[in-house]
mmCIF file of C-alpha atoms and ligand atoms in Angstrom:
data_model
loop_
_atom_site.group_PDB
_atom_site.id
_atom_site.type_symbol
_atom_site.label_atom_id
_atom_site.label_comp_id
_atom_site.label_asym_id
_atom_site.label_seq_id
_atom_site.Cartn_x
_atom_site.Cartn_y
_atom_site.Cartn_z
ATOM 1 C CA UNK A 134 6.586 7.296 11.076
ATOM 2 C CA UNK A 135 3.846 5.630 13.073
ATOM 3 C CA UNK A 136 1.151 3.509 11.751
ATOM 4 C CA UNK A 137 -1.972 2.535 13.665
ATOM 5 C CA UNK A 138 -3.777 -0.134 12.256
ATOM 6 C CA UNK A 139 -7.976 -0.708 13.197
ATOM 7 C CA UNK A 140 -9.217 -3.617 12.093
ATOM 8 C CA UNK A 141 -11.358 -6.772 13.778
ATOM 9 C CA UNK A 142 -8.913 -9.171 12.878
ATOM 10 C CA UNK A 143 -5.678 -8.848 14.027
ATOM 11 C CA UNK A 144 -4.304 -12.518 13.767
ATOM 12 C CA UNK A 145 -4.124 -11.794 9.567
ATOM 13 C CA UNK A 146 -1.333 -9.225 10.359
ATOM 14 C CA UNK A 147 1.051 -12.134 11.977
ATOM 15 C CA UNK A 148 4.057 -12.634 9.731
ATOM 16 C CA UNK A 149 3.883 -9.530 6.907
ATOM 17 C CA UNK A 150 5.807 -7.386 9.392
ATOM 18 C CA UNK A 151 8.364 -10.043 10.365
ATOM 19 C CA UNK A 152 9.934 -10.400 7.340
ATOM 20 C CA UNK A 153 12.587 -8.899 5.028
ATOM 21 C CA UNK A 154 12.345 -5.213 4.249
ATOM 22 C CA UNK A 155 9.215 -4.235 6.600
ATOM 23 C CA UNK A 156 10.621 -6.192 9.708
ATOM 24 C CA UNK A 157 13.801 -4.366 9.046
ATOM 25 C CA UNK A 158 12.479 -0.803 8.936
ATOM 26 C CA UNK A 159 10.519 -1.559 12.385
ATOM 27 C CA UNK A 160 13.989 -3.030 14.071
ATOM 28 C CA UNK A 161 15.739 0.285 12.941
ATOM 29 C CA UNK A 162 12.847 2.535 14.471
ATOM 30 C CA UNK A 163 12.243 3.919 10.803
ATOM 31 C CA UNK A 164 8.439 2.608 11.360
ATOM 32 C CA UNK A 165 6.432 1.945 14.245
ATOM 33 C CA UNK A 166 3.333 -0.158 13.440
ATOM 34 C CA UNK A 167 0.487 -0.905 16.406
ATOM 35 C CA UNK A 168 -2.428 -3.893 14.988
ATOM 36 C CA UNK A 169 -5.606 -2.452 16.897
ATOM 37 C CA UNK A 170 -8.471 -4.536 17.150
ATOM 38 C CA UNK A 171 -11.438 -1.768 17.230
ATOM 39 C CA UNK A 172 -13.554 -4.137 18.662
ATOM 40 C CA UNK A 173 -12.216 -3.726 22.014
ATOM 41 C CA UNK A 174 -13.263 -0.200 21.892
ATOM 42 C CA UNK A 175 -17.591 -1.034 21.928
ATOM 43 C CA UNK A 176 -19.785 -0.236 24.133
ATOM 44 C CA UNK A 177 -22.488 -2.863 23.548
ATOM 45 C CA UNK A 178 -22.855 -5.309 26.314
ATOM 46 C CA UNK A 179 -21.601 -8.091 23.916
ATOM 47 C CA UNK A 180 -18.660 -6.143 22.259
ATOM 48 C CA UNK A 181 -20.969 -6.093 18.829
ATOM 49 C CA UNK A 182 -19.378 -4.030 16.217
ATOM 50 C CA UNK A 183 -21.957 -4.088 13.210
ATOM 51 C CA UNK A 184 -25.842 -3.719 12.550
ATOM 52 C CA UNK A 185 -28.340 -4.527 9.808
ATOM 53 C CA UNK A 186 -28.585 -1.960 7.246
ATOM 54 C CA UNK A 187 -30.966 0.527 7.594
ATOM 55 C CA UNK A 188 -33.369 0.162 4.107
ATOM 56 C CA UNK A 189 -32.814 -3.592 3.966
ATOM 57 C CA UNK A 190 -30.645 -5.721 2.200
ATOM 58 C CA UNK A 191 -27.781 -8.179 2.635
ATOM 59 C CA UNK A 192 -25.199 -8.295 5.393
ATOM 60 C CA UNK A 193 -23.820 -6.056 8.298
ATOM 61 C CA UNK A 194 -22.474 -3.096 8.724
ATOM 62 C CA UNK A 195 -19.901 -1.442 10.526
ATOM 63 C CA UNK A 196 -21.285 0.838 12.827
ATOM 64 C CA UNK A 197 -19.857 4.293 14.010
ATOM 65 C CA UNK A 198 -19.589 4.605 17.688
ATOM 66 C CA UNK A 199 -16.741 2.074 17.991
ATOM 67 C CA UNK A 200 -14.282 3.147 15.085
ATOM 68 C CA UNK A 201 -15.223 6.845 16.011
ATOM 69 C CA UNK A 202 -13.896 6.360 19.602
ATOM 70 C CA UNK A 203 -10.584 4.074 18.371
ATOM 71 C CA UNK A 204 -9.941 6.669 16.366
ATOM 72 C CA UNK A 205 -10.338 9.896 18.549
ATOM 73 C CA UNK A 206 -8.354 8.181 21.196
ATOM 74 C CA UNK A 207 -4.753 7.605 18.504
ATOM 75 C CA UNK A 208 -5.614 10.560 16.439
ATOM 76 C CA UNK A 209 -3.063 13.843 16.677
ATOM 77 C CA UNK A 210 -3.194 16.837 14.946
ATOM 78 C CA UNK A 211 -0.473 15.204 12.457
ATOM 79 C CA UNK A 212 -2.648 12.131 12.030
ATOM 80 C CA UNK A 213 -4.103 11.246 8.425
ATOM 81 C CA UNK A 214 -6.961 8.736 8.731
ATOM 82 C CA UNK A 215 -7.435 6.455 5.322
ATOM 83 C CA UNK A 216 -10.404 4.250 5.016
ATOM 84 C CA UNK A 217 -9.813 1.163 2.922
ATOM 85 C CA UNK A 218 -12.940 0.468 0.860
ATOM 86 C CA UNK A 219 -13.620 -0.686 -2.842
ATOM 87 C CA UNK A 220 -15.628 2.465 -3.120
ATOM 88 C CA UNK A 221 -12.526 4.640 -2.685
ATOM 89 C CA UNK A 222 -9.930 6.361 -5.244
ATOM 90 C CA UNK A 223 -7.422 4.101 -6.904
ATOM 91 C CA UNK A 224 -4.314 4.095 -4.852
ATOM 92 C CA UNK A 225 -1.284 4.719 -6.804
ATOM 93 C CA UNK A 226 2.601 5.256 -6.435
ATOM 94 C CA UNK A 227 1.862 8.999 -6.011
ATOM 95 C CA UNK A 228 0.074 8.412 -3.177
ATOM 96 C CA UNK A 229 2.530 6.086 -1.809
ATOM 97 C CA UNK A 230 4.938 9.182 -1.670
ATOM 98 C CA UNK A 231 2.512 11.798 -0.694
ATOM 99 C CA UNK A 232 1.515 9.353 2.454
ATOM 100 C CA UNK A 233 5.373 8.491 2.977
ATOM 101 C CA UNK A 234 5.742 12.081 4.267
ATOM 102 C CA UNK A 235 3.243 12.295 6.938
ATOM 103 C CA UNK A 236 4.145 11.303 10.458
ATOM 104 C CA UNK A 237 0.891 9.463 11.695
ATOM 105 C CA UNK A 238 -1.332 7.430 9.987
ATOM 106 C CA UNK A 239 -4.883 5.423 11.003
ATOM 107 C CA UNK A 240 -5.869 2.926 8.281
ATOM 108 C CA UNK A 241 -9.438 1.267 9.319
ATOM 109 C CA UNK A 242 -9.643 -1.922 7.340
ATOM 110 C CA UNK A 243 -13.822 -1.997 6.786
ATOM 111 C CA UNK A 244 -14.889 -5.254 6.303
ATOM 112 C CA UNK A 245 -18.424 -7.190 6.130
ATOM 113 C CA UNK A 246 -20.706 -5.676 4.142
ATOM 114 C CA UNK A 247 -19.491 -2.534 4.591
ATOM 115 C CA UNK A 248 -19.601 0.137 7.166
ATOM 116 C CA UNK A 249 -21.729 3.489 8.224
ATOM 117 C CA UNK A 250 -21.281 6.215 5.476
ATOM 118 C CA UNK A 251 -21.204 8.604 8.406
ATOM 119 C CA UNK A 252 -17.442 7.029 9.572
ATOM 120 C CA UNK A 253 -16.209 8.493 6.194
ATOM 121 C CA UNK A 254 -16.486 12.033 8.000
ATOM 122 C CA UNK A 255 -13.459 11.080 10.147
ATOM 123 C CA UNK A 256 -11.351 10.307 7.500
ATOM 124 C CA UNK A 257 -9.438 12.046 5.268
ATOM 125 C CA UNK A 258 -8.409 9.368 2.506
ATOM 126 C CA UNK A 259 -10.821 6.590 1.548
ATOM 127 C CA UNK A 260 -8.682 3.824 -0.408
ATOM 128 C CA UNK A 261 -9.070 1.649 -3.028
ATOM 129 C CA UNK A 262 -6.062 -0.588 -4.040
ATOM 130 C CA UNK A 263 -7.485 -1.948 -7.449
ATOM 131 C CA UNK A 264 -10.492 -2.688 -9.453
ATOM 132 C CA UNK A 265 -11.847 -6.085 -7.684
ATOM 133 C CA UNK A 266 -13.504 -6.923 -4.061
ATOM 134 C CA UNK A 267 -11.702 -8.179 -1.687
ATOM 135 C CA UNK A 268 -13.332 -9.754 1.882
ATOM 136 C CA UNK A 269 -11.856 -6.541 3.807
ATOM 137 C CA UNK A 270 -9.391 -3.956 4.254
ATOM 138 C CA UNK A 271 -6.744 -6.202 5.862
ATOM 139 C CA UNK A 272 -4.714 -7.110 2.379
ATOM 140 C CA UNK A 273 -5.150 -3.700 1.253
ATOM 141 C CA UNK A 274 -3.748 -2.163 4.335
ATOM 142 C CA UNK A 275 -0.666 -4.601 4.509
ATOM 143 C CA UNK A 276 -0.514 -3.398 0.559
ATOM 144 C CA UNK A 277 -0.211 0.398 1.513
ATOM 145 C CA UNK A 278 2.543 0.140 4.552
ATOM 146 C CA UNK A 279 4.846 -1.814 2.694
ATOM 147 C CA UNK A 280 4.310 0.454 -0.265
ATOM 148 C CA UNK A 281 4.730 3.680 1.917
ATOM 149 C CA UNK A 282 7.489 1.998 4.417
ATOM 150 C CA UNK A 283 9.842 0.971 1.714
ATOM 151 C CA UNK A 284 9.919 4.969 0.394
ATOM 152 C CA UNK A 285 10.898 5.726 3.813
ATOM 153 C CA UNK A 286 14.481 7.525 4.272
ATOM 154 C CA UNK A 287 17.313 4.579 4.864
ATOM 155 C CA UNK A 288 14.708 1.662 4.500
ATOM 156 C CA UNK A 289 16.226 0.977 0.789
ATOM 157 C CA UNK A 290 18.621 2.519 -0.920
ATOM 158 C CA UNK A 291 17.177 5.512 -2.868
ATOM 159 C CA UNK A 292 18.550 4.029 -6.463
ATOM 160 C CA UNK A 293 16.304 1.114 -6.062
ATOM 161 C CA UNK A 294 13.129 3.732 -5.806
ATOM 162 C CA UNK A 295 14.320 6.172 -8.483
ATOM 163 C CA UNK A 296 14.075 3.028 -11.496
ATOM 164 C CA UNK A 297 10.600 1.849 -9.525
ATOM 165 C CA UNK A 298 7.604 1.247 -12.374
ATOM 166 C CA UNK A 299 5.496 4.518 -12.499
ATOM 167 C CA UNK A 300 8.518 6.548 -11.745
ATOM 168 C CA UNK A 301 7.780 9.355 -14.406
ATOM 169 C CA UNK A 302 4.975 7.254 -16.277
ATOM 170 C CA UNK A 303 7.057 4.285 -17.649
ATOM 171 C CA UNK A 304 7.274 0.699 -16.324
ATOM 172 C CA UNK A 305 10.797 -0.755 -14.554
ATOM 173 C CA UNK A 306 13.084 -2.152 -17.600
ATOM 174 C CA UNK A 307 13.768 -5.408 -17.808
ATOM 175 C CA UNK A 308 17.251 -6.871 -15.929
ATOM 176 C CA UNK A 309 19.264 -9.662 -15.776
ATOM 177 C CA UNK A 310 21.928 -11.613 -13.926
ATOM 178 C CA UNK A 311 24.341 -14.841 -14.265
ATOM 179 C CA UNK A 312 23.898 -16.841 -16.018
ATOM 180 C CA UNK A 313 24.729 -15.269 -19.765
ATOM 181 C CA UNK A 314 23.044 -18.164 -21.101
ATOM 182 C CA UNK A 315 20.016 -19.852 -19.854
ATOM 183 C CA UNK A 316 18.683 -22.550 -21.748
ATOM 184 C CA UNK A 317 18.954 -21.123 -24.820
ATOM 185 C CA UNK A 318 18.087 -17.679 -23.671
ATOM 186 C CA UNK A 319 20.616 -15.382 -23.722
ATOM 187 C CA UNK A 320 21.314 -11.894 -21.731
ATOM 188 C CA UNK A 321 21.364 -8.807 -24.675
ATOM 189 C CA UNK A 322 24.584 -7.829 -25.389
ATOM 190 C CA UNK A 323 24.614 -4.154 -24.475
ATOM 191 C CA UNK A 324 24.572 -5.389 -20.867
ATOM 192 C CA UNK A 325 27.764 -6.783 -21.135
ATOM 193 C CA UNK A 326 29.128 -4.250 -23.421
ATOM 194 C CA UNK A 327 30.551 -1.903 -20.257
ATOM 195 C CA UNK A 328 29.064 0.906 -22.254
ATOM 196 C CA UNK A 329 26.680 3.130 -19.903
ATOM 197 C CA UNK A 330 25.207 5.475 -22.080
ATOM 198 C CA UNK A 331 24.323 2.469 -24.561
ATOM 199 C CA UNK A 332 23.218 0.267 -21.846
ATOM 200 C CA UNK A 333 21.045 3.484 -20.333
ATOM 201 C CA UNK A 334 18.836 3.943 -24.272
ATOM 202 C CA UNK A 335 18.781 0.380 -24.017
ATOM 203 C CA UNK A 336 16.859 -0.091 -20.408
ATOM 204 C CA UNK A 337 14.651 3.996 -21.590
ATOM 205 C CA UNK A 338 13.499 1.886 -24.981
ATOM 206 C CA UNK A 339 12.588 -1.015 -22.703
ATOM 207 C CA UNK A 340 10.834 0.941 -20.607
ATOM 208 C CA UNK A 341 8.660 2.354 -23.168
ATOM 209 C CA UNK A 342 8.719 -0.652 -25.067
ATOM 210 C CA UNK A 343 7.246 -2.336 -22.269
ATOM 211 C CA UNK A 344 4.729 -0.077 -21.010
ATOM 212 C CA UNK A 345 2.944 0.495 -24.626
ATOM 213 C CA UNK A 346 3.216 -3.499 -24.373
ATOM 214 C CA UNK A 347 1.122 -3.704 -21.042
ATOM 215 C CA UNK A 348 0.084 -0.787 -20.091
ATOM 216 C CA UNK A 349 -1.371 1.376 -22.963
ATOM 217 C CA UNK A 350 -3.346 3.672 -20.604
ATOM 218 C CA UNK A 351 -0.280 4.698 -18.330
ATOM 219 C CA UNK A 352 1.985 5.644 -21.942
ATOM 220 C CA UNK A 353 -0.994 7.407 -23.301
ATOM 221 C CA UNK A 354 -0.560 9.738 -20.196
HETATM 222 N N1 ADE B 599 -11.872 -3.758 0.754
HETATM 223 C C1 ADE B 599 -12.373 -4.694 -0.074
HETATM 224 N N2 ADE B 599 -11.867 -4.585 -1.301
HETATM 225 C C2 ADE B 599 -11.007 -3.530 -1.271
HETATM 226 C C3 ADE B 599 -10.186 -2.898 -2.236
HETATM 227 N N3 ADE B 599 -10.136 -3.306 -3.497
HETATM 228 N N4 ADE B 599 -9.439 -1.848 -1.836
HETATM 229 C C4 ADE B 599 -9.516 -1.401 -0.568
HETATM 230 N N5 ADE B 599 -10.263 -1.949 0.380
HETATM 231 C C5 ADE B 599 -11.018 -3.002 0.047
#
């Protein structure tokens, strides 16, 4: 997979893909992930990238011309373009494996006030990671490749992804390791009993013990 990343401040990027998991999947070639600063790509004499909104009111915003060229110039006919805005649809685990399929994608991290409702025609995701604001789409974007990357054939083992929270609608169940006893609190015995099928209803009643616990809406589903 290739990732292309648009966004006006490259430097936040240094680090996240140098570590661990992510840094791992680029060394094996399972990801290939370009930081594009789509500032390079205006045509205004001083490289400007935003404008005042037309109608009034607070703040810049991104305009078209320069985002429109980045992307026409990385875009394939296999390329999905995501916009990351607060304004888009919740992002989810779903999506996380519907995206880890596709072979190209363009995620424009918006940022300032917001950008030119006209860039959302080049798009064909616009992104939301949660309820809240953040100051741009950097975060959010760093929050969808390691998401997508980690799903990626070979990157993890596929047992670690098929016990993942929101794997059929329940959160992970709980785990432990040494040691048994931990000041005062003590591992549950069915772990240690050697008996799978017991020690598999004990992690499914966890599970759902957990999400009616925290997550009402998600066991309602
Ligand atoms: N930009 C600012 N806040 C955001 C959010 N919650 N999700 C995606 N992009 C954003």
């Amino acid at each position: 997979m290739k990732i292309d990343i648009l966004t006006l401040f490259p430097n936040m990027f240094d680090g996240v893909f140098q570590e661990s998991i992510l840094k791992r999947a680029i060394d094996s070639q399972k990801v290939e992930i370009h930081i594009i600063n789509f500032r390079d790509f205006s045509k205004d004499p001083h490289q400007k990238v935003d404008d005042t909104p037309y109608g009034g009111g607070a703040g810049m915003v991104l305009t078209c011309q320069p985002i429109f060229d980045c992307v026409r110039s990385l875009k394939t006919d296999q390329s999905k373009v995501i916009l990351l805005t607060p304004a888009g649809k919740t992002y989810q685990q779903k999506m996380a494996y519907q995206l880890s399929s596709e072979k190209h994608l363009i995620l424009i991290c918006g940022h300032y006030e917001g950008f030119d409702e006209r860039i959302k025609s080049i798009c064909d995701y616009e992104i939301s990671i949660g309820d809240y604001v953040l100051t741009g789409g950097e975060v959010p974007a760093m929050v969808l490749v390691d998401s997508i990357v980690r799903l990626l054939p070979g990157v993890i083992t596929e047992d670690s992804h098929l016990n993942d929270s929101f794997q059929n609608q329940l959160l992970d169940y709980p785990t432990y390791t040494k040691p048994r006893v931990f000041e005062g609190m003590e591992v549950p015995e069915v772990l240690i009993s050697g008996d799978h099928k017991k020690i598999e209803e004990y992690r499914l009643q966890e599970s759902i013990r957990l999400t009616k616990e925290n997550r009402p809406d998600l066991f309602n589903e």
